[in-house]
XYZ file of C-alpha atoms in Angstrom:
642
model
C -4.773 -17.237 -11.517
C -8.169 -18.302 -11.872
C -10.638 -18.803 -9.388
C -12.211 -22.113 -8.629
C -15.525 -22.629 -7.645
C -14.341 -23.762 -4.466
C -12.806 -20.457 -4.007
C -16.273 -18.630 -4.828
C -17.949 -20.512 -1.927
C -15.406 -19.684 0.459
C -15.273 -16.086 -0.582
C -19.215 -16.417 -0.278
C -18.876 -17.761 3.176
C -16.964 -14.456 4.529
C -19.963 -12.096 3.385
C -22.977 -11.128 5.042
C -26.394 -11.046 4.038
C -26.240 -7.151 3.394
C -23.092 -7.500 1.355
C -24.475 -10.465 -0.787
C -27.648 -8.478 -1.421
C -25.624 -5.652 -2.632
C -23.628 -7.811 -4.764
C -26.329 -9.402 -6.425
C -27.815 -5.926 -7.193
C -24.495 -4.969 -8.798
C -24.370 -7.903 -11.208
C -28.013 -7.070 -12.266
C -27.235 -3.322 -12.903
C -24.024 -4.667 -14.955
C -26.209 -6.687 -16.894
C -28.535 -3.726 -17.347
C -25.996 -1.355 -18.400
C -24.688 -3.838 -20.889
C -27.886 -3.828 -22.921
C -28.628 -0.049 -22.248
C -25.168 2.229 -21.365
C -26.119 5.179 -19.564
C -25.816 8.582 -21.264
C -23.588 11.479 -20.240
C -25.800 14.472 -19.806
C -25.239 17.594 -22.153
C -23.539 20.520 -20.176
C -22.462 23.867 -21.308
C -20.515 26.540 -19.693
C -18.200 24.241 -17.848
C -15.232 26.152 -16.023
C -12.279 24.872 -13.921
C -12.028 27.066 -10.731
C -10.092 24.908 -8.453
C -6.678 26.304 -9.368
C -3.661 26.781 -6.972
C -3.501 29.787 -4.945
C -0.848 32.081 -6.708
C 2.823 31.605 -5.254
C 2.268 28.025 -4.866
C 4.913 26.693 -7.573
C 7.068 29.307 -6.447
C 7.249 27.634 -2.899
C 8.618 24.030 -4.622
C 12.143 23.574 -3.239
C 14.668 24.009 -5.989
C 16.106 20.342 -5.476
C 12.528 18.698 -5.453
C 11.887 20.523 -8.328
C 15.041 19.204 -10.206
C 14.208 15.709 -9.331
C 11.023 15.976 -10.717
C 12.024 17.677 -14.003
C 14.746 14.996 -14.268
C 12.047 12.137 -14.085
C 9.768 13.952 -16.724
C 12.314 14.041 -19.116
C 12.610 10.318 -18.638
C 9.247 10.029 -18.977
C 9.418 12.175 -22.573
C 11.911 9.619 -23.881
C 9.386 6.922 -23.184
C 11.303 5.544 -20.291
C 9.612 4.592 -16.942
C 9.546 1.613 -14.712
C 6.685 -0.232 -13.160
C 7.051 -3.088 -10.281
C 10.506 -4.195 -11.546
C 9.747 -4.035 -15.210
C 11.434 -1.443 -17.611
C 9.401 0.254 -20.060
C 10.766 1.966 -23.240
C 7.367 2.332 -24.868
C 5.809 5.077 -22.915
C 5.974 7.593 -25.644
C 3.260 6.020 -27.389
C 2.005 3.368 -24.981
C -0.163 0.574 -25.729
C -2.687 0.976 -23.013
C -3.756 -2.922 -22.800
C -0.304 -4.497 -23.251
C 1.715 -6.226 -20.611
C 5.280 -5.931 -21.236
C 6.114 -8.397 -18.492
C 4.219 -11.555 -20.242
C 4.000 -10.302 -23.712
C 0.403 -10.364 -23.448
C -2.597 -7.999 -24.504
C -6.033 -7.791 -22.618
C -8.845 -8.904 -24.554
C -11.352 -6.585 -25.671
C -15.092 -6.587 -24.817
C -17.534 -5.593 -22.021
C -15.509 -4.744 -19.247
C -17.133 -7.126 -16.728
C -16.391 -9.735 -19.070
C -12.821 -9.599 -18.999
C -11.166 -12.547 -16.846
C -8.561 -10.027 -15.263
C -7.336 -12.632 -12.603
C -6.199 -14.809 -15.321
C -2.948 -14.158 -16.392
C -2.984 -16.493 -19.329
C -5.968 -14.404 -20.855
C -4.807 -10.983 -19.556
C -1.512 -10.836 -18.617
C 0.004 -9.460 -15.267
C -3.057 -7.176 -14.561
C -0.946 -4.850 -12.152
C 1.272 -4.044 -15.327
C -1.701 -3.069 -17.351
C -3.527 -0.869 -14.916
C -0.368 0.720 -13.336
C 0.327 2.902 -16.176
C -3.346 3.895 -16.711
C -3.706 5.471 -13.243
C -2.125 8.389 -14.788
C 0.143 9.453 -12.275
C 3.164 9.489 -14.506
C 1.128 12.032 -16.487
C 0.577 14.150 -13.058
C 4.361 14.148 -12.967
C 4.665 15.381 -16.515
C 1.885 18.264 -15.717
C 4.107 19.154 -12.656
C 6.826 19.479 -14.833
C 4.937 21.915 -17.111
C 4.073 23.965 -14.101
C 7.452 24.273 -12.899
C 9.054 25.080 -16.093
C 6.582 26.362 -18.270
C 7.859 24.083 -21.130
C 4.992 23.091 -23.329
C 6.289 20.018 -24.349
C 5.455 18.515 -21.256
C 1.796 19.725 -21.297
C 1.416 18.474 -25.000
C 2.884 15.045 -24.190
C -0.111 15.108 -21.459
C -2.658 15.933 -23.926
C -1.559 13.426 -26.466
C -1.490 10.320 -24.024
C -5.052 11.327 -22.574
C -6.822 11.488 -25.908
C -5.135 8.421 -26.702
C -6.342 6.770 -23.496
C -9.875 8.164 -23.742
C -10.264 6.766 -27.377
C -8.812 3.762 -26.604
C -10.999 3.014 -23.588
C -14.490 4.090 -24.118
C -16.809 3.609 -21.164
C -17.295 0.319 -19.990
C -15.152 -1.376 -22.676
C -11.970 -3.077 -21.682
C -10.042 -3.776 -18.706
C -9.570 -0.626 -17.231
C -13.188 -0.302 -16.408
C -13.123 -3.160 -13.918
C -11.550 -2.059 -10.693
C -13.060 0.857 -8.554
C -9.726 1.783 -7.111
C -8.575 2.092 -10.486
C -11.027 4.518 -11.499
C -10.521 6.441 -8.233
C -7.129 6.879 -8.454
C -7.317 7.833 -12.154
C -9.924 10.631 -11.190
C -7.555 12.081 -8.828
C -4.857 12.135 -11.364
C -7.069 13.832 -14.048
C -8.062 16.524 -11.344
C -4.345 17.321 -10.918
C -3.491 17.236 -14.513
C -6.114 19.809 -15.066
C -4.717 22.142 -12.048
C -1.164 21.752 -12.955
C -1.933 22.732 -16.391
C -3.715 25.707 -15.685
C -1.912 28.412 -17.600
C -1.325 26.430 -20.507
C -3.464 27.517 -23.495
C -4.867 24.129 -24.335
C -6.027 23.328 -20.909
C -9.661 24.129 -21.490
C -9.981 22.456 -24.615
C -8.326 19.381 -23.386
C -10.825 19.158 -20.411
C -13.976 21.463 -19.736
C -14.546 22.214 -23.456
C -13.808 18.545 -24.673
C -16.934 16.370 -24.784
C -14.939 13.411 -24.700
C -13.335 14.344 -21.717
C -16.316 15.288 -20.062
C -18.078 11.813 -20.939
C -14.903 10.052 -19.555
C -15.273 11.997 -16.013
C -19.176 11.890 -15.874
C -18.933 7.724 -16.545
C -16.002 7.252 -14.124
C -18.195 9.006 -11.360
C -21.328 7.443 -12.349
C -19.469 3.817 -12.394
C -17.888 4.817 -8.692
C -21.670 5.529 -7.433
C -22.851 2.647 -8.758
C -20.301 -0.178 -7.700
C -18.828 0.810 -4.536
C -16.729 -1.867 -2.671
C -18.905 -3.493 -0.180
C -18.533 -5.157 3.031
C -15.723 -7.806 3.579
C -13.851 -5.571 0.734
C -14.378 -2.070 2.093
C -10.864 -1.861 2.858
C -8.221 0.773 1.044
C -9.858 0.409 -2.038
C -13.229 1.943 -1.161
C -11.138 4.886 0.364
C -9.771 5.439 -3.244
C -12.933 5.173 -4.734
C -14.470 7.768 -2.292
C -11.123 10.433 -2.777
C -11.168 10.219 -6.428
C -15.347 10.488 -6.483
C -15.111 13.436 -4.108
C -12.225 14.973 -5.781
C -13.925 14.957 -9.140
C -17.149 16.001 -7.886
C -15.565 19.193 -6.211
C -13.117 20.037 -9.294
C -15.175 19.007 -12.105
C -18.549 20.381 -10.625
C -20.136 20.409 -14.133
C -23.022 17.557 -14.012
C -26.508 17.656 -12.622
C -25.453 14.544 -10.361
C -22.203 16.682 -9.021
C -23.719 17.581 -5.740
C -25.238 14.254 -4.825
C -21.746 12.485 -6.090
C -20.056 15.055 -3.925
C -22.270 14.557 -0.596
C -22.381 10.944 -1.200
C -18.466 10.649 -1.508
C -17.837 12.801 1.406
C -20.397 10.832 3.795
C -18.633 7.771 2.894
C -15.277 8.796 3.194
C -15.577 10.022 6.617
C -17.360 6.787 7.579
C -14.609 4.577 5.653
C -11.907 6.228 7.247
C -12.816 5.656 10.786
C -13.835 2.268 10.028
C -10.238 1.950 8.270
C -8.152 3.239 11.113
C -7.348 2.403 14.683
C -7.966 5.336 17.352
C -4.317 4.872 17.670
C -4.089 6.142 14.224
C -2.586 2.877 12.751
C -4.555 1.372 9.378
C -6.601 -1.472 10.692
C -5.413 -3.691 7.406
C -1.826 -3.626 9.302
C -0.296 -3.343 6.159
C 2.025 -0.243 6.282
C 1.971 0.501 2.704
C -1.834 1.009 2.674
C -1.476 3.193 5.704
C 0.414 5.579 3.565
C -1.908 5.057 0.797
C -4.727 5.725 2.646
C -3.020 8.739 4.379
C -2.152 10.021 0.907
C -5.801 9.972 -0.479
C -7.304 11.378 2.533
C -5.110 14.322 2.447
C -5.297 14.726 -1.275
C -9.480 14.296 -0.706
C -9.305 16.900 2.066
C -7.529 19.559 0.042
C -10.177 19.119 -3.011
C -13.152 19.815 -0.491
C -11.261 22.583 1.037
C -10.482 23.950 -2.308
C -13.981 23.853 -3.252
C -15.195 25.417 0.115
C -17.090 22.178 0.956
C -17.712 21.795 4.579
C -15.668 18.729 5.968
C -16.525 16.613 9.047
C -14.131 17.376 11.894
C -13.595 13.328 12.192
C -11.919 13.596 8.709
C -9.263 15.955 9.912
C -8.765 13.947 13.058
C -8.314 10.514 11.600
C -5.911 12.062 9.178
C -3.949 13.681 12.169
C -4.056 10.398 14.123
C -2.644 8.672 11.036
C 0.272 11.278 10.771
C 1.028 11.049 14.427
C 1.434 7.313 14.365
C 3.546 7.400 11.292
C 5.750 9.571 12.913
C 5.968 7.311 16.163
C 6.538 4.078 14.092
C 9.509 4.942 11.678
C 13.093 4.222 12.530
C 15.733 6.510 12.542
C 15.983 6.733 8.660
C 12.150 7.436 8.651
C 11.499 3.609 7.306
C 8.252 2.320 8.844
C 7.641 -1.193 9.625
C 7.648 -3.737 6.577
C 4.403 -5.339 7.711
C 1.659 -7.107 5.570
C 0.733 -6.504 1.578
C 2.632 -3.801 -0.039
C 2.025 -3.052 -3.683
C 3.631 0.172 -4.052
C 0.421 2.247 -4.373
C 0.250 6.028 -4.339
C -2.546 8.060 -3.997
C -0.972 11.487 -5.915
C 2.490 11.413 -7.523
C 4.008 14.685 -8.387
C 7.612 14.177 -7.348
C 10.360 12.649 -9.027
C 12.832 9.519 -8.128
C 14.444 9.832 -5.087
C 11.849 11.452 -3.138
C 11.193 9.811 0.244
C 7.579 9.004 0.400
C 7.691 8.530 4.387
C 9.300 12.169 4.774
C 6.859 13.548 2.131
C 3.995 12.619 4.550
C 5.667 13.736 7.725
C 6.354 17.125 5.705
C 2.925 17.521 4.764
C 1.455 16.437 8.256
C 3.726 19.326 9.628
C 2.444 21.854 7.054
C -1.030 20.668 7.823
C -1.221 19.791 11.622
C 2.010 20.809 12.773
C 4.726 18.668 14.255
C 5.161 17.589 17.800
C 8.464 17.789 19.814
C 9.157 14.333 19.661
C 8.562 13.717 15.955
C 11.561 12.852 13.874
C 13.479 15.349 11.791
C 12.486 15.494 8.250
C 15.347 17.154 6.083
C 14.463 15.835 2.648
C 12.015 18.071 0.401
C 9.120 17.184 -1.862
C 6.915 18.845 -4.533
C 3.796 17.445 -3.155
C 3.946 19.188 0.288
C 3.505 22.825 -0.562
C 0.899 22.071 -3.321
C -1.430 20.247 -0.778
C -0.851 22.676 2.044
C -1.789 25.528 -0.195
C -5.230 23.894 -0.665
C -5.757 22.630 3.026
C -7.300 25.167 5.130
C -5.336 25.125 8.584
C -7.381 23.983 12.022
C -6.670 23.550 15.384
C -6.717 19.822 16.439
C -9.649 19.013 18.619
C -7.874 16.195 20.554
C -4.991 16.078 22.772
C -1.983 14.762 20.687
C 0.709 12.508 22.408
C 2.866 14.544 24.773
C 5.656 11.858 23.968
C 6.687 9.081 21.329
C 4.196 6.333 21.608
C 5.796 3.049 21.616
C 2.720 0.628 22.002
C -0.417 0.664 19.977
C -2.746 -1.631 21.923
C -5.599 -1.661 19.468
C -3.268 -2.583 16.679
C -0.915 -4.891 18.581
C 2.028 -3.335 17.559
C 5.000 -2.442 19.943
C 8.320 -0.829 18.891
C 11.419 -1.231 21.323
C 14.250 1.249 20.565
C 17.702 1.058 21.816
C 21.312 2.601 21.457
C 23.118 2.719 18.285
C 19.926 3.106 16.687
C 18.530 -0.288 17.391
C 14.704 -0.505 16.374
C 12.348 -3.451 17.065
C 8.790 -3.942 15.762
C 6.941 -6.772 17.718
C 3.452 -7.973 16.280
C 0.835 -9.027 18.366
C -1.808 -7.703 16.801
C -5.207 -8.828 14.837
C -4.826 -11.004 11.842
C -5.738 -8.140 9.220
C -9.038 -6.177 8.519
C -12.225 -7.475 7.996
C -13.413 -11.026 7.451
C -11.266 -11.726 4.566
C -8.138 -9.923 6.048
C -7.047 -9.486 2.193
C -3.500 -7.822 2.727
C -2.717 -9.932 5.830
C 0.237 -12.264 6.214
C 0.237 -15.416 8.546
C 3.054 -13.315 10.919
C 1.684 -13.789 14.480
C 4.406 -12.731 16.893
C 6.791 -11.900 14.269
C 9.682 -9.516 14.855
C 11.599 -7.262 12.859
C 14.778 -5.926 13.915
C 17.039 -2.765 12.218
C 20.428 -1.189 13.322
C 20.558 2.359 11.740
C 18.195 1.795 9.227
C 19.411 -1.526 7.966
C 17.029 -4.579 8.030
C 18.829 -7.365 10.406
C 15.968 -9.395 10.953
C 13.825 -8.582 8.058
C 10.138 -8.678 7.016
C 10.670 -10.407 3.596
C 8.074 -8.365 2.114
C 5.268 -9.141 -0.802
C 6.531 -9.393 -4.227
C 3.234 -10.186 -5.993
C -0.391 -10.520 -6.066
C -1.470 -12.379 -9.103
C -0.167 -15.273 -11.621
C 2.541 -16.678 -9.344
C 0.635 -18.527 -6.613
C 3.858 -20.208 -5.365
C 5.555 -16.932 -4.573
C 2.355 -15.309 -3.373
C 2.105 -18.009 -0.708
C 5.389 -17.775 0.286
C 5.889 -14.146 1.203
C 2.537 -14.411 3.331
C 3.077 -17.668 4.780
C 4.439 -18.127 8.585
C 7.812 -19.583 7.255
C 8.286 -16.374 5.517
C 8.312 -14.432 8.601
C 10.416 -14.126 11.734
C 8.447 -16.411 13.925
C 7.716 -20.056 14.792
C 6.130 -22.517 12.631
C 4.430 -25.761 13.678
C 3.837 -29.052 11.826
C 4.318 -27.328 8.598
C 1.086 -25.201 8.770
C 0.601 -21.616 8.605
C -1.199 -19.927 11.873
C -3.844 -18.760 9.540
C -5.393 -20.818 6.806
C -5.476 -19.101 3.547
C -8.358 -19.698 1.146
C -6.898 -17.723 -1.818
C -4.585 -14.986 -2.808
C -6.598 -12.294 -0.867
C -8.667 -14.641 1.430
C -7.888 -15.993 4.876
C -10.679 -18.408 6.254
C -9.217 -18.845 9.666
C -7.498 -16.194 11.493
C -4.939 -16.730 14.260
C -5.986 -14.910 17.425
C -3.510 -12.913 19.090
C -3.211 -11.337 22.401
C -0.318 -8.932 23.927
C 0.509 -9.958 27.621
C 3.285 -7.273 28.481
C 4.508 -4.335 26.827
C 6.660 -2.489 29.284
C 9.656 -0.572 28.407
C 12.037 -2.674 26.725
C 9.785 -5.541 27.429
C 7.423 -7.487 25.240
C 5.406 -10.669 25.281
C 2.171 -12.019 23.441
C 0.603 -15.247 22.574
C -1.563 -16.630 19.564
C -3.515 -19.541 19.073
C -3.580 -20.080 15.366
C -1.979 -23.938 16.112
C -5.187 -25.830 17.066
C -4.277 -27.670 20.587
C -1.141 -25.531 20.953
C -0.371 -21.866 22.092
C 2.601 -20.237 20.839
C 4.078 -17.641 23.232
C 6.921 -15.424 22.700
C 8.694 -12.985 25.005
C 11.465 -10.175 23.685
C 13.890 -8.214 25.926
C 15.977 -5.301 24.552
C 18.755 -4.998 27.175
C 19.700 -1.455 26.259
C 23.018 -1.356 27.926
C 24.395 -4.446 26.432
C 22.928 -3.750 23.070
C 21.328 -7.175 23.180
C 17.936 -8.459 22.102
C 16.643 -11.818 23.838
C 13.732 -13.441 22.145
C 12.214 -16.641 23.903
C 9.616 -19.117 22.044
C 7.434 -21.269 24.211
C 4.946 -23.614 23.018
C 1.790 -24.964 25.362
C 0.711 -28.370 24.217
C 1.714 -31.851 22.896
C 5.090 -32.653 21.070
C 4.918 -31.129 17.555
C 7.364 -30.552 14.752
C 9.054 -26.982 14.799
C 10.488 -24.726 12.614
C 11.769 -21.404 13.650
C 12.744 -18.807 11.001
C 15.005 -15.868 11.140
C 15.415 -13.911 7.912
C 18.109 -11.773 7.054
C 17.869 -8.186 5.264
C 19.643 -8.325 1.867
C 22.725 -6.244 3.179
C 23.601 -8.916 5.769
C 26.176 -11.408 5.060
C 25.889 -14.588 7.332
C 28.555 -17.118 8.535
C 26.713 -19.954 10.311
C 28.578 -22.489 12.433
C 26.518 -24.726 14.555
C 23.832 -22.832 16.422
C 25.756 -19.421 16.047
C 25.713 -16.978 13.086
C 28.150 -13.998 12.789
C 26.583 -11.161 10.884
C 28.330 -8.384 8.957
C 27.521 -5.438 6.776
C 28.459 -2.011 5.893
C 26.564 1.106 6.724
C 27.699 4.471 5.482
C 31.241 2.952 4.585
C 31.642 1.568 8.321
C 31.723 -2.045 8.794
C 29.314 -3.479 11.356
C 28.447 -6.804 12.878
C 26.424 -8.724 15.273
C 26.101 -12.249 16.787
C 23.119 -14.561 16.544
C 23.012 -17.294 19.036
C 20.443 -19.508 18.094
C 18.671 -22.126 20.247
C 20.861 -25.275 20.634
C 17.885 -27.688 20.685
C 17.163 -26.987 16.901
C 19.064 -28.009 13.934
C 20.128 -24.855 12.063
C 20.527 -24.344 8.118
C 21.084 -21.306 5.940
C 18.686 -20.808 2.752
C 19.536 -18.378 0.154
C 17.575 -17.777 -3.176
C 16.030 -21.250 -3.368
C 13.132 -21.757 -5.705
C 11.828 -25.302 -5.049
C 10.017 -24.475 -2.753
C 10.978 -20.713 -2.583
C 13.123 -19.669 0.561
C 15.649 -17.319 1.276
C 14.363 -14.008 -0.589
C 13.766 -10.305 0.113
C 11.327 -8.181 -1.785
C 11.930 -4.434 -1.621
C 9.123 -3.564 -3.725
C 6.253 -5.030 -5.470
C 7.543 -7.173 -8.442
C 10.966 -7.205 -7.504
C 12.854 -9.934 -5.126
C 16.554 -10.676 -4.322
C 18.452 -13.533 -2.822
C 18.846 -12.844 1.092
C 19.943 -15.378 3.944
C 17.347 -17.290 5.767
C 18.262 -19.290 8.842
C 15.888 -21.872 9.664
C 16.026 -24.275 12.824
C 14.232 -27.499 12.722
C 13.349 -29.723 15.781
C 10.480 -30.550 18.045
C 8.704 -28.700 21.003
C 8.331 -30.835 24.261
C 6.260 -28.242 26.118
C 8.918 -28.011 29.008
C 11.795 -25.939 27.377
C 11.510 -23.112 25.443
C 13.735 -21.638 22.503
C 16.029 -18.976 23.167
C 17.659 -16.438 20.593
C 20.001 -13.833 21.405
C 20.916 -11.170 18.955
C 24.093 -9.229 20.313
C 25.290 -6.006 18.519
C 28.521 -6.079 20.127
C 29.845 -9.355 18.380
């Protein structure tokens, strides 16, 4: 996907003068670096002291260790999966190859690589992901747990291979700050987890190639921070990686300056990226998880190095953890809202480890759980490692005495009923910053689960680059459980990560089991929705009203992939199985609309569910078509006693 001149003009229109000036300065600096690349200073006597406290590895639960070692053995055999693409070449990877398209990224000066063009580069996510080196932190953790030097030797082999293939400022891996930041975080943990292996010092602090790479990564991050309308989760990753490296690899004349600048920026950006309620301002749950992971990992590095951390850093991370505990369902699944690309801040666990349970376990270890928190029964490797480095501190604020259900600043309300009925209602802002990069056109959408099973589902994300028709579908209004008028999205897209007009939503009621909100995304009309959960009847009632002239309407309800639907007229009987038990519900749909079921259609896309980035599967979508008349609303009733 290449960007047109029109896209660049639309993107420019979302920037302020300060951001424009900063980007001009970045362009000048890139040209100067092309002509005279900066040199890494010579350093002597470098030592690595940011080791784990004694006894930390022994605190890892045996079942978590077993999962990790099983994952590490697969990696040793060269097997891995990235975004739905299974790879068998990880024993000796080609760092610039995309197995999805079969293309290899071009060589040359980093800032000349057209990474947005799949024709020229391939799927950039497929190329970048292995080079975050998070699979190497898994191998290093396997060494720490077992003492088996095969894991350490493989890590060393791959790091040396990567450093040789990717000299500073050459190629696709020197393009994006989030990639450099996460890679630095991985290298810090690789070195920490290899402590005790005889070759660790020779691989890192005594290796001029490693020192050169670490210095250039930090120099790059200091020079090219994400700015203005792009200062979302990317800047958190950049700051966290910079802080981690400047603390753990404190070997350079610039280390103290880099550390101070990264900590100052991290504190400011964590506050800017997080509502006071604790929810991430991008309103994309996966990025809430990413930012929380990065923040906790950065805090661990600062505490391990004895660096004074502003109290607001801990406060934001505490609020984020409490907010996560508040919004998950009974199976510890959070909302599926906005973009999701399966990004992690630090991976030291094997397959089958619950990401959200792991974060809550870490929150419990670092901040202490509240009485209303859900119970976490799973185990993980990461929690005892982070908890061993983070210094305990008493929270400086009063935490919620009971489980919050309405997050006014984020416009999110969670309704809960018997039989583990969970409902998310969306009346919040359209994303974060002027471009709202990771937002979807999902105003007033609902998401409904029964005992953790998606009944009315948010379909997810699926892709970012290279497949514009799929990118458009998964972020469209029709791709969510809400009302579309005249075939248009509520907010106007200017590109795959750009919205040029944002629907404005307003929550009207959020009391008990009742919620209502409205938005102005359809010019000349206002869409208003009411949601009522009748707990005693296990029934959810949704009423959609439109104030304005008569318009063509399409009302969408996306069912989860586990749901089988039998549509007869305006009634759908839903069935599914949970833990071997057959379950059912009845969806009574508005009779004024003509209803059809769609599943796995491609021209155009309709009836799909994406469990994770790069993966999609057919799922049933019910679409009702008709017109609004301004007098009668559309009433939908979902009953779980059908």
